[in-house]
GROMACS .gro file of N, CA and C in nm:
model
  543
    1MET      N    1   0.081  -0.116  -0.003
    1MET     CA    2   0.001  -0.002   0.000
    1MET      C    3   0.093   0.127   0.000
    2TYR      N    4   0.057   0.224  -0.077
    2TYR     CA    5   0.124   0.352  -0.087
    2TYR      C    6   0.259   0.338  -0.162
    3GLU      N    7   0.289   0.218  -0.215
    3GLU     CA    8   0.414   0.204  -0.284
    3GLU      C    9   0.433   0.300  -0.403
    4GLU      N   10   0.320   0.317  -0.485
    4GLU     CA   11   0.327   0.406  -0.591
    4GLU      C   12   0.358   0.546  -0.549
    5SER      N   13   0.289   0.593  -0.445
    5SER     CA   14   0.303   0.728  -0.394
    5SER      C   15   0.445   0.751  -0.339
    6ILE      N   16   0.499   0.650  -0.271
    6ILE     CA   17   0.633   0.662  -0.214
    6ILE      C   18   0.737   0.671  -0.329
    7ASN      N   19   0.714   0.587  -0.429
    7ASN     CA   20   0.802   0.589  -0.547
    7ASN      C   21   0.800   0.727  -0.615
    8LEU      N   22   0.684   0.779  -0.626
    8LEU     CA   23   0.666   0.910  -0.693
    8LEU      C   24   0.739   1.016  -0.615
    9LEU      N   25   0.724   1.014  -0.478
    9LEU     CA   26   0.797   1.114  -0.399
    9LEU      C   27   0.943   1.099  -0.412
   10ARG      N   28   0.995   0.973  -0.413
   10ARG     CA   29   1.140   0.952  -0.425
   10ARG      C   30   1.184   1.004  -0.567
   11LYS      N   31   1.108   0.976  -0.666
   11LYS     CA   32   1.143   1.019  -0.808
   11LYS      C   33   1.150   1.172  -0.816
   12CYS      N   34   1.068   1.242  -0.733
   12CYS     CA   35   1.071   1.389  -0.731
   12CYS      C   36   1.176   1.440  -0.631
   13GLY      N   37   1.257   1.355  -0.577
   13GLY     CA   38   1.365   1.400  -0.488
   13GLY      C   39   1.326   1.434  -0.347
   14ILE      N   40   1.206   1.392  -0.306
   14ILE     CA   41   1.161   1.416  -0.167
   14ILE      C   42   1.231   1.324  -0.076
   15ARG      N   43   1.286   1.379   0.028
   15ARG     CA   44   1.357   1.301   0.131
   15ARG      C   45   1.249   1.232   0.221
   16LEU      N   46   1.271   1.104   0.237
   16LEU     CA   47   1.177   1.027   0.321
   16LEU      C   48   1.261   0.962   0.439
   17GLU      N   49   1.209   0.970   0.553
   17GLU     CA   50   1.261   0.895   0.670
   17GLU      C   51   1.174   0.772   0.688
   18LYS      N   52   1.222   0.683   0.772
   18LYS     CA   53   1.142   0.568   0.803
   18LYS      C   54   1.010   0.618   0.864
   19GLY      N   55   0.912   0.531   0.851
   19GLY     CA   56   0.777   0.575   0.905
   19GLY      C   57   0.779   0.587   1.054
   20LEU      N   58   0.676   0.664   1.097
   20LEU     CA   59   0.660   0.681   1.236
   20LEU      C   60   0.613   0.547   1.302
   21SER      N   61   0.662   0.526   1.422
   21SER     CA   62   0.615   0.414   1.500
   21SER      C   63   0.478   0.447   1.554
   22LEU      N   64   0.408   0.349   1.606
   22LEU     CA   65   0.281   0.371   1.670
   22LEU      C   66   0.293   0.463   1.785
   23SER      N   67   0.403   0.444   1.861
   23SER     CA   68   0.426   0.529   1.976
   23SER      C   69   0.446   0.675   1.929
   24GLU      N   70   0.521   0.692   1.824
   24GLU     CA   71   0.545   0.832   1.775
   24GLU      C   72   0.415   0.893   1.723
   25LEU      N   73   0.333   0.813   1.657
   25LEU     CA   74   0.204   0.869   1.613
   25LEU      C   75   0.114   0.910   1.728
   26ASN      N   76   0.110   0.827   1.830
   26ASN     CA   77   0.028   0.855   1.951
   26ASN      C   78   0.085   0.981   2.013
   27LYS      N   79   0.212   0.990   2.021
   27LYS     CA   80   0.276   1.112   2.083
   27LYS      C   81   0.241   1.235   2.006
   28ALA      N   82   0.243   1.228   1.874
   28ALA     CA   83   0.206   1.345   1.790
   28ALA      C   84   0.061   1.381   1.807
   29GLU      N   85  -0.024   1.281   1.813
   29GLU     CA   86  -0.167   1.307   1.826
   29GLU      C   87  -0.195   1.377   1.960
   30LYS      N   88  -0.128   1.327   2.065
   30LYS     CA   89  -0.145   1.390   2.197
   30LYS      C   90  -0.089   1.530   2.197
   31LEU      N   91   0.031   1.547   2.143
   31LEU     CA   92   0.099   1.678   2.145
   31LEU      C   93   0.020   1.788   2.069
   32TYR      N   94  -0.041   1.750   1.956
   32TYR     CA   95  -0.110   1.842   1.874
   32TYR      C   96  -0.263   1.838   1.900
   33GLN      N   97  -0.308   1.748   1.987
   33GLN     CA   98  -0.451   1.735   2.015
   33GLN      C   99  -0.531   1.705   1.885
   34ILE      N  100  -0.487   1.601   1.811
   34ILE     CA  101  -0.543   1.567   1.685
   34ILE      C  102  -0.561   1.419   1.682
   35GLN      N  103  -0.625   1.372   1.578
   35GLN     CA  104  -0.636   1.229   1.544
   35GLN      C  105  -0.614   1.217   1.393
   36PHE      N  106  -0.509   1.149   1.357
   36PHE     CA  107  -0.480   1.136   1.212
   36PHE      C  108  -0.586   1.044   1.150
   37PRO      N  109  -0.640   1.086   1.033
   37PRO     CA  110  -0.731   0.996   0.961
   37PRO      C  111  -0.653   0.870   0.925
   38GLU      N  112  -0.727   0.756   0.909
   38GLU     CA  113  -0.658   0.630   0.885
   38GLU      C  114  -0.561   0.632   0.771
   39SER      N  115  -0.600   0.692   0.658
   39SER     CA  116  -0.513   0.690   0.544
   39SER      C  117  -0.381   0.765   0.573
   40LEU      N  118  -0.388   0.879   0.636
   40LEU     CA  119  -0.264   0.955   0.670
   40LEU      C  120  -0.184   0.874   0.773
   41LYS      N  121  -0.247   0.822   0.869
   41LYS     CA  122  -0.176   0.745   0.972
   41LYS      C  123  -0.104   0.630   0.904
   42ASN      N  124  -0.167   0.555   0.817
   42ASN     CA  125  -0.104   0.444   0.754
   42ASN      C  126   0.014   0.483   0.670
   43PHE      N  127  -0.001   0.598   0.597
   43PHE     CA  128   0.102   0.650   0.510
   43PHE      C  129   0.225   0.687   0.597
   44LEU      N  130   0.199   0.764   0.704
   44LEU     CA  131   0.306   0.810   0.789
   44LEU      C  132   0.379   0.699   0.862
   45MET      N  133   0.316   0.581   0.879
   45MET     CA  134   0.381   0.472   0.942
   45MET      C  135   0.473   0.400   0.843
   46ILE      N  136   0.453   0.421   0.715
   46ILE     CA  137   0.537   0.363   0.609
   46ILE      C  138   0.655   0.458   0.577
   47ALA      N  139   0.626   0.586   0.565
   47ALA     CA  140   0.734   0.683   0.525
   47ALA      C  141   0.689   0.820   0.581
   48LEU      N  142   0.795   0.895   0.617
   48LEU     CA  143   0.773   1.030   0.667
   48LEU      C  144   0.851   1.129   0.579
   49PRO      N  145   0.777   1.205   0.489
   49PRO     CA  146   0.843   1.296   0.404
   49PRO      C  147   0.894   1.411   0.487
   50ILE      N  148   1.023   1.451   0.465
   50ILE     CA  149   1.079   1.562   0.546
   50ILE      C  150   1.137   1.674   0.464
   51SER      N  151   1.127   1.667   0.338
   51SER     CA  152   1.183   1.771   0.248
   51SER      C  153   1.112   1.899   0.275
   52LYS      N  154   1.167   2.007   0.227
   52LYS     CA  155   1.107   2.139   0.248
   52LYS      C  156   0.957   2.138   0.199
   53GLY      N  157   0.874   2.199   0.279
   53GLY     CA  158   0.729   2.200   0.246
   53GLY      C  159   0.648   2.096   0.323
   54PHE      N  160   0.715   1.985   0.365
   54PHE     CA  161   0.651   1.882   0.442
   54PHE      C  162   0.662   1.914   0.590
   55TYR      N  163   0.590   1.841   0.670
   55TYR     CA  164   0.588   1.863   0.815
   55TYR      C  165   0.644   1.741   0.881
   56ASN      N  166   0.741   1.764   0.965
   56ASN     CA  167   0.807   1.657   1.034
   56ASN      C  168   0.737   1.628   1.175
   57TRP      N  169   0.650   1.535   1.173
   57TRP     CA  170   0.570   1.502   1.288
   57TRP      C  171   0.658   1.430   1.392
   58ARG      N  172   0.776   1.387   1.361
   58ARG     CA  173   0.864   1.322   1.455
   58ARG      C  174   0.942   1.422   1.536
   59ASN      N  175   0.969   1.534   1.477
   59ASN     CA  176   1.054   1.638   1.544
   59ASN      C  177   0.975   1.709   1.646
   60THR      N  178   1.012   1.684   1.775
   60THR     CA  179   0.936   1.745   1.888
   60THR      C  180   1.011   1.865   1.948
   61GLN      N  181   1.101   1.918   1.877
   61GLN     CA  182   1.169   2.042   1.923
   61GLN      C  183   1.060   2.152   1.934
   62LYS      N  184   1.076   2.241   2.032
   62LYS     CA  185   0.977   2.339   2.059
   62LYS      C  186   0.940   2.425   1.936
   63SER      N  187   1.043   2.466   1.861
   63SER     CA  188   1.017   2.552   1.743
   63SER      C  189   0.946   2.479   1.637
   64ASN      N  190   0.968   2.351   1.614
   64ASN     CA  191   0.893   2.277   1.513
   64ASN      C  192   0.750   2.251   1.559
   65VAL      N  193   0.731   2.219   1.680
   65VAL     CA  194   0.591   2.195   1.735
   65VAL      C  195   0.509   2.323   1.716
   66GLN      N  196   0.570   2.439   1.756
   66GLN     CA  197   0.500   2.566   1.741
   66GLN      C  198   0.472   2.592   1.595
   67PHE      N  199   0.569   2.565   1.504
   67PHE     CA  200   0.552   2.591   1.370
   67PHE      C  201   0.432   2.511   1.311
   68ILE      N  202   0.421   2.384   1.342
   68ILE     CA  203   0.314   2.298   1.303
   68ILE      C  204   0.181   2.346   1.359
   69LYS      N  205   0.178   2.383   1.489
   69LYS     CA  206   0.056   2.432   1.548
   69LYS      C  207   0.013   2.564   1.479
   70ASP      N  208   0.107   2.650   1.443
   70ASP     CA  209   0.072   2.774   1.373
   70ASP      C  210   0.011   2.746   1.237
   71ILE      N  211   0.072   2.647   1.166
   71ILE     CA  212   0.021   2.611   1.031
   71ILE      C  213  -0.115   2.553   1.042
   72MET      N  214  -0.140   2.481   1.145
   72MET     CA  215  -0.277   2.422   1.169
   72MET      C  216  -0.377   2.531   1.200
   73GLU      N  217  -0.333   2.634   1.266
   73GLU     CA  218  -0.420   2.743   1.311
   73GLU      C  219  -0.447   2.845   1.194
   74ARG      N  220  -0.355   2.854   1.105
   74ARG     CA  221  -0.355   2.960   1.004
   74ARG      C  222  -0.488   2.966   0.926
   75PRO      N  223  -0.543   2.858   0.869
   75PRO     CA  224  -0.669   2.867   0.802
   75PRO      C  225  -0.787   2.922   0.886
   76PHE      N  226  -0.786   2.892   1.012
   76PHE     CA  227  -0.892   2.938   1.107
   76PHE      C  228  -0.871   3.088   1.129
   77GLN      N  229  -0.749   3.131   1.145
   77GLN     CA  230  -0.715   3.275   1.164
   77GLN      C  231  -0.760   3.355   1.037
   78ASP      N  232  -0.725   3.298   0.922
   78ASP     CA  233  -0.761   3.367   0.796
   78ASP      C  234  -0.911   3.383   0.776
   79ILE      N  235  -0.986   3.281   0.802
   79ILE     CA  236  -1.133   3.286   0.792
   79ILE      C  237  -1.187   3.379   0.895
   80ASN      N  238  -1.138   3.374   1.015
   80ASN     CA  239  -1.186   3.459   1.126
   80ASN      C  240  -1.170   3.606   1.092
   81GLU      N  241  -1.051   3.638   1.036
   81GLU     CA  242  -1.024   3.778   1.003
   81GLU      C  243  -1.105   3.827   0.884
   82ALA      N  244  -1.141   3.732   0.795
   82ALA     CA  245  -1.214   3.775   0.673
   82ALA      C  246  -1.359   3.728   0.675
   83ALA      N  247  -1.408   3.704   0.795
   83ALA     CA  248  -1.543   3.640   0.809
   83ALA      C  249  -1.653   3.719   0.743
   84ASP      N  250  -1.634   3.848   0.724
   84ASP     CA  251  -1.737   3.933   0.660
   84ASP      C  252  -1.742   3.916   0.510
   85ILE      N  253  -1.643   3.847   0.452
   85ILE     CA  254  -1.645   3.834   0.304
   85ILE      C  255  -1.641   3.685   0.260
   86VAL      N  256  -1.661   3.594   0.358
   86VAL     CA  257  -1.661   3.453   0.322
   86VAL      C  258  -1.789   3.422   0.241
   87TYR      N  259  -1.775   3.327   0.149
   87TYR     CA  260  -1.894   3.277   0.075
   87TYR      C  261  -1.998   3.223   0.170
   88TRP      N  262  -2.125   3.269   0.152
   88TRP     CA  263  -2.233   3.220   0.240
   88TRP      C  264  -2.296   3.101   0.171
   89CYS      N  265  -2.297   2.989   0.236
   89CYS     CA  266  -2.355   2.862   0.182
   89CYS      C  267  -2.508   2.868   0.204
   90ASP      N  268  -2.574   2.840   0.090
   90ASP     CA  269  -2.724   2.838   0.099
   90ASP      C  270  -2.777   2.741   0.201
   91ASP      N  271  -2.708   2.632   0.227
   91ASP     CA  272  -2.750   2.529   0.324
   91ASP      C  273  -2.743   2.587   0.467
   92TRP      N  274  -2.679   2.700   0.489
   92TRP     CA  275  -2.672   2.758   0.618
   92TRP      C  276  -2.800   2.835   0.657
   93GLY      N  277  -2.887   2.850   0.567
   93GLY     CA  278  -3.014   2.930   0.594
   93GLY      C  279  -3.009   3.068   0.533
   94VAL      N  280  -3.091   3.154   0.585
   94VAL     CA  281  -3.103   3.290   0.534
   94VAL      C  282  -2.970   3.365   0.568
   95GLU      N  283  -2.918   3.427   0.465
   95GLU     CA  284  -2.798   3.505   0.483
   95GLU      C  285  -2.820   3.637   0.554
   96PRO      N  286  -2.755   3.664   0.659
   96PRO     CA  287  -2.769   3.788   0.732
   96PRO      C  288  -2.735   3.907   0.641
   97THR      N  289  -2.815   4.014   0.647
   97THR     CA  290  -2.786   4.129   0.566
   97THR      C  291  -2.693   4.228   0.638
   98ASN      N  292  -2.687   4.221   0.765
   98ASN     CA  293  -2.599   4.310   0.845
   98ASN      C  294  -2.457   4.245   0.844
   99THR      N  295  -2.361   4.322   0.810
   99THR     CA  296  -2.222   4.276   0.802
   99THR      C  297  -2.175   4.217   0.931
  100MET      N  298  -2.202   4.275   1.043
  100MET     CA  299  -2.158   4.223   1.172
  100MET      C  300  -2.223   4.091   1.204
  101ASN      N  301  -2.357   4.078   1.181
  101ASN     CA  302  -2.424   3.949   1.200
  101ASN      C  303  -2.374   3.847   1.110
  102PHE      N  304  -2.347   3.879   0.985
  102PHE     CA  305  -2.289   3.793   0.887
  102PHE      C  306  -2.161   3.728   0.939
  103ALA      N  307  -2.069   3.822   0.976
  103ALA     CA  308  -1.934   3.775   1.021
  103ALA      C  309  -1.952   3.691   1.148
  104SER      N  310  -2.043   3.733   1.237
  104SER     CA  311  -2.059   3.660   1.363
  104SER      C  312  -2.112   3.515   1.331
  105GLU      N  313  -2.203   3.500   1.237
  105GLU     CA  314  -2.260   3.372   1.202
  105GLU      C  315  -2.146   3.280   1.140
  106VAL      N  316  -2.068   3.342   1.053
  106VAL     CA  317  -1.961   3.263   0.988
  106VAL      C  318  -1.862   3.215   1.100
  107ARG      N  319  -1.827   3.303   1.196
  107ARG     CA  320  -1.732   3.267   1.299
  107ARG      C  321  -1.796   3.151   1.389
  108LYS      N  322  -1.925   3.154   1.406
  108LYS     CA  323  -1.991   3.043   1.484
  108LYS      C  324  -1.972   2.913   1.413
  109LYS      N  325  -1.997   2.916   1.282
  109LYS     CA  326  -1.980   2.793   1.203
  109LYS      C  327  -1.835   2.745   1.196
  110LEU      N  328  -1.745   2.838   1.194
  110LEU     CA  329  -1.603   2.809   1.194
  110LEU      C  330  -1.559   2.732   1.316
  111LYS      N  331  -1.619   2.770   1.431
  111LYS     CA  332  -1.588   2.699   1.555
  111LYS      C  333  -1.614   2.550   1.551
  112ASN      N  334  -1.709   2.505   1.466
  112ASN     CA  335  -1.741   2.361   1.452
  112ASN      C  336  -1.675   2.296   1.334
  113ALA      N  337  -1.588   2.370   1.264
  113ALA     CA  338  -1.521   2.316   1.147
  113ALA      C  339  -1.416   2.217   1.193
  114PRO      N  340  -1.392   2.107   1.117
  114PRO     CA  341  -1.291   2.011   1.153
  114PRO      C  342  -1.150   2.076   1.147
  115LYS      N  343  -1.064   2.031   1.233
  115LYS     CA  344  -0.924   2.077   1.227
  115LYS      C  345  -0.866   2.035   1.090
  116LEU      N  346  -0.769   2.106   1.047
  116LEU     CA  347  -0.698   2.075   0.927
  116LEU      C  348  -0.558   2.032   0.957
  117LEU      N  349  -0.518   1.916   0.906
  117LEU     CA  350  -0.382   1.867   0.933
  117LEU      C  351  -0.290   1.891   0.812
  118PRO      N  352  -0.180   1.963   0.834
  118PRO     CA  353  -0.097   1.998   0.720
  118PRO      C  354  -0.030   1.874   0.658
  119ILE      N  355  -0.028   1.873   0.527
  119ILE     CA  356   0.036   1.762   0.454
  119ILE      C  357   0.166   1.817   0.385
  120TYR      N  358   0.148   1.921   0.311
  120TYR     CA  359   0.260   1.981   0.238
  120TYR      C  360   0.220   2.128   0.209
  121ALA      N  361   0.306   2.222   0.238
  121ALA     CA  362   0.289   2.362   0.214
  121ALA      C  363   0.145   2.402   0.266
  122HIS      N  364   0.059   2.448   0.182
  122HIS     CA  365  -0.082   2.488   0.222
  122HIS      C  366  -0.183   2.385   0.184
  123ARG      N  367  -0.140   2.259   0.180
  123ARG     CA  368  -0.231   2.152   0.150
  123ARG      C  369  -0.266   2.082   0.285
  124TYR      N  370  -0.393   2.052   0.311
  124TYR     CA  371  -0.434   2.003   0.437
  124TYR      C  372  -0.537   1.884   0.420
  125MET      N  373  -0.534   1.797   0.516
  125MET     CA  374  -0.633   1.688   0.524
  125MET      C  375  -0.719   1.723   0.642
  126PRO      N  376  -0.853   1.726   0.622
  126PRO     CA  377  -0.942   1.757   0.738
  126PRO      C  378  -0.947   1.640   0.833
  127MET      N  379  -0.955   1.662   0.957
  127MET     CA  380  -0.958   1.565   1.060
  127MET      C  381  -1.110   1.527   1.075
  128VAL      N  382  -1.148   1.428   1.003
  128VAL     CA  383  -1.286   1.375   0.999
  128VAL      C  384  -1.285   1.228   1.018
  129MET      N  385  -1.399   1.171   1.041
  129MET     CA  386  -1.411   1.024   1.059
  129MET      C  387  -1.389   0.939   0.937
  130ASP      N  388  -1.398   1.002   0.815
  130ASP     CA  389  -1.375   0.927   0.692
  130ASP      C  390  -1.234   0.870   0.696
  131LYS      N  391  -1.220   0.745   0.654
  131LYS     CA  392  -1.091   0.681   0.652
  131LYS      C  393  -0.995   0.736   0.548
  132THR      N  394  -1.052   0.785   0.442
  132THR     CA  395  -0.972   0.842   0.333
  132THR      C  396  -1.024   0.980   0.290
  133PRO      N  397  -1.010   1.081   0.379
  133PRO     CA  398  -1.064   1.209   0.349
  133PRO      C  399  -0.984   1.279   0.230
  134PRO      N  400  -1.045   1.379   0.174
  134PRO     CA  401  -0.977   1.456   0.064
  134PRO      C  402  -0.870   1.541   0.121
  135VAL      N  403  -0.788   1.594   0.025
  135VAL     CA  404  -0.690   1.689   0.063
  135VAL      C  405  -0.737   1.825   0.005
  136LEU      N  406  -0.731   1.928   0.089
  136LEU     CA  407  -0.773   2.058   0.048
  136LEU      C  408  -0.645   2.150   0.037
  137SER      N  409  -0.653   2.245  -0.063
  137SER     CA  410  -0.558   2.353  -0.071
  137SER      C  411  -0.628   2.471  -0.001
  138VAL      N  412  -0.561   2.523   0.100
  138VAL     CA  413  -0.621   2.637   0.171
  138VAL      C  414  -0.518   2.748   0.179
  139HIS      N  415  -0.549   2.853   0.108
  139HIS     CA  416  -0.462   2.969   0.103
  139HIS      C  417  -0.546   3.092   0.126
  140GLY      N  418  -0.556   3.140   0.246
  140GLY     CA  419  -0.646   3.252   0.278
  140GLY      C  420  -0.794   3.201   0.252
  141LEU      N  421  -0.868   3.276   0.174
  141LEU     CA  422  -1.008   3.236   0.145
  141LEU      C  423  -1.017   3.148   0.020
  142ASP      N  424  -0.900   3.126  -0.043
  142ASP     CA  425  -0.896   3.041  -0.167
  142ASP      C  426  -0.893   2.899  -0.118
  143ILE      N  427  -1.000   2.824  -0.121
  143ILE     CA  428  -1.007   2.687  -0.072
  143ILE      C  429  -1.064   2.598  -0.184
  144ILE      N  430  -0.985   2.498  -0.225
  144ILE     CA  431  -1.029   2.403  -0.327
  144ILE      C  432  -0.985   2.260  -0.286
  145TYR      N  433  -1.052   2.163  -0.349
  145TYR     CA  434  -1.005   2.030  -0.331
  145TYR      C  435  -0.874   2.008  -0.417
  146TYR      N  436  -0.779   1.938  -0.357
  146TYR     CA  437  -0.656   1.909  -0.428
  146TYR      C  438  -0.625   1.763  -0.439
  147GLY      N  439  -0.721   1.683  -0.402
  147GLY     CA  440  -0.716   1.535  -0.420
  147GLY      C  441  -0.833   1.473  -0.351
  148LYS      N  442  -0.891   1.370  -0.411
  148LYS     CA  443  -1.002   1.303  -0.343
  148LYS      C  444  -0.963   1.216  -0.226
  149ASN      N  445  -0.833   1.191  -0.219
  149ASN     CA  446  -0.774   1.122  -0.103
  149ASN      C  447  -0.620   1.150  -0.107
  150LEU      N  448  -0.547   1.086  -0.018
  150LEU     CA  449  -0.400   1.118  -0.007
  150LEU      C  450  -0.328   1.079  -0.136
  151GLU      N  451  -0.352   0.960  -0.182
  151GLU     CA  452  -0.279   0.912  -0.299
  151GLU      C  453  -0.313   0.996  -0.422
  152ASP      N  454  -0.439   1.027  -0.441
  152ASP     CA  455  -0.478   1.112  -0.551
  152ASP      C  456  -0.414   1.247  -0.542
  153TYR      N  457  -0.408   1.304  -0.418
  153TYR     CA  458  -0.341   1.431  -0.400
  153TYR      C  459  -0.198   1.426  -0.439
  154LEU      N  460  -0.128   1.319  -0.396
  154LEU     CA  461   0.015   1.313  -0.427
  154LEU      C  462   0.044   1.303  -0.578
  155ARG      N  463  -0.049   1.237  -0.649
  155ARG     CA  464  -0.043   1.233  -0.796
  155ARG      C  465  -0.068   1.372  -0.852
  156VAL      N  466  -0.154   1.454  -0.796
  156VAL     CA  467  -0.182   1.591  -0.846
  156VAL      C  468  -0.063   1.680  -0.815
  157GLU      N  469  -0.012   1.670  -0.694
  157GLU     CA  470   0.095   1.763  -0.653
  157GLU      C  471   0.232   1.727  -0.713
  158PHE      N  472   0.260   1.599  -0.721
  158PHE     CA  473   0.394   1.556  -0.763
  158PHE      C  474   0.395   1.469  -0.887
  159GLY      N  475   0.282   1.430  -0.938
  159GLY     CA  476   0.273   1.339  -1.055
  159GLY      C  477   0.224   1.403  -1.180
  160ASP      N  478   0.158   1.325  -1.255
  160ASP     CA  479   0.113   1.363  -1.389
  160ASP      C  480  -0.043   1.393  -1.398
  161LYS      N  481  -0.106   1.400  -1.286
  161LYS     CA  482  -0.248   1.428  -1.280
  161LYS      C  483  -0.270   1.576  -1.254
  162SER      N  484  -0.359   1.638  -1.329
  162SER     CA  485  -0.392   1.778  -1.304
  162SER      C  486  -0.507   1.793  -1.212
  163GLN      N  487  -0.512   1.906  -1.142
  163GLN     CA  488  -0.618   1.929  -1.039
  163GLN      C  489  -0.754   1.919  -1.100
  164ASN      N  490  -0.774   1.959  -1.222
  164ASN     CA  491  -0.912   1.950  -1.282
  164ASN      C  492  -0.950   1.811  -1.321
  165GLU      N  493  -0.862   1.714  -1.304
  165GLU     CA  494  -0.899   1.576  -1.332
  165GLU      C  495  -0.950   1.497  -1.209
  166ILE      N  496  -0.952   1.566  -1.099
  166ILE     CA  497  -0.998   1.506  -0.976
  166ILE      C  498  -1.150   1.466  -0.990
  167GLU      N  499  -1.186   1.358  -0.933
  167GLU     CA  500  -1.329   1.309  -0.941
  167GLU      C  501  -1.400   1.380  -0.830
  168PHE      N  502  -1.438   1.505  -0.853
  168PHE     CA  503  -1.499   1.589  -0.748
  168PHE      C  504  -1.629   1.527  -0.695
  169ASP      N  505  -1.711   1.460  -0.778
  169ASP     CA  506  -1.837   1.408  -0.741
  169ASP      C  507  -1.821   1.297  -0.635
  170SER      N  508  -1.707   1.238  -0.626
  170SER     CA  509  -1.682   1.124  -0.530
  170SER      C  510  -1.626   1.177  -0.399
  171ILE      N  511  -1.604   1.306  -0.385
  171ILE     CA  512  -1.549   1.359  -0.261
  171ILE      C  513  -1.662   1.383  -0.157
  172PRO      N  514  -1.643   1.332  -0.037
  172PRO     CA  515  -1.745   1.353   0.059
  172PRO      C  516  -1.749   1.495   0.107
  173HIS      N  517  -1.858   1.539   0.156
  173HIS     CA  518  -1.880   1.674   0.213
  173HIS      C  519  -1.794   1.687   0.341
  174ILE      N  520  -1.718   1.794   0.350
  174ILE     CA  521  -1.644   1.824   0.469
  174ILE      C  522  -1.713   1.946   0.539
  175PRO      N  523  -1.766   1.927   0.654
  175PRO     CA  524  -1.837   2.036   0.718
  175PRO      C  525  -1.751   2.165   0.716
  176PHE      N  526  -1.820   2.274   0.691
  176PHE     CA  527  -1.771   2.407   0.678
  176PHE      C  528  -1.681   2.431   0.559
  177TRP      N  529  -1.572   2.349   0.547
  177TRP     CA  530  -1.477   2.370   0.444
  177TRP      C  531  -1.532   2.348   0.304
  178SER      N  532  -1.611   2.248   0.282
  178SER     CA  533  -1.678   2.225   0.152
  178SER      C  534  -1.781   2.334   0.129
  179ASP      N  535  -1.844   2.389   0.235
  179ASP     CA  536  -1.950   2.483   0.226
  179ASP      C  537  -1.894   2.622   0.171
  180ILE      N  538  -1.771   2.654   0.198
  180ILE     CA  539  -1.724   2.784   0.155
  180ILE      C  540  -1.637   2.784   0.030
  181MET      N  541  -1.634   2.675  -0.036
  181MET     CA  542  -1.558   2.669  -0.162
  181MET      C  543  -1.634   2.735  -0.276
   0.00000   0.00000   0.00000
C-alpha cells in the first residue's frame, strides 16, 4: 500500500525517513491534540516525508511543534479575520444582511469546522471520521479540493495528474470547508 506514492515522491527527490512508530504517532496526536485519519496514519507509518514544504511529525523540538501548530491554526485565523467576506452557503439558511451579524454567524460555524492537518505547504487533510478524506488547498479564502484522497493528492501535486482531473463528485462533504468553496 502507498508504494506508488512513495516511489513518486522519491522520483521527485523528496527525502523520506522511516515511518513513524505507533508510539510516535500517538505522541504526535497527543501533542497536537489531533487524530490522524486512517489513510494519513497508515502512510506516515510507512514513510515520513521531510523535504522542504512537508511537516516533520517526529521532530518534537519546541520551534517545530509551534511551527506545525501555527500552520494548523492559520486557516482558522484567515477565515476569522475575513469572516465578513466569506462565501455564504445556501445550506446555512437565510444570509444575514448586516455585516456584523454575517461575520458573527460565519465565526460560529467556523468553531465547529474540523481541524486541518498539514500535509505539504498549504495542503491540508481535514480531521474527520472518513478513513480516506480529501486533501484541501487552503490559502487565505482560496479553498479548493486538491485530491479526493491522499494518494490522489500526491499524484496531483507531484505526478502527472492535473487538479481539474480530480473526481469531485466522489469527494465527501467536509463540514464548513466544503461549504465555503
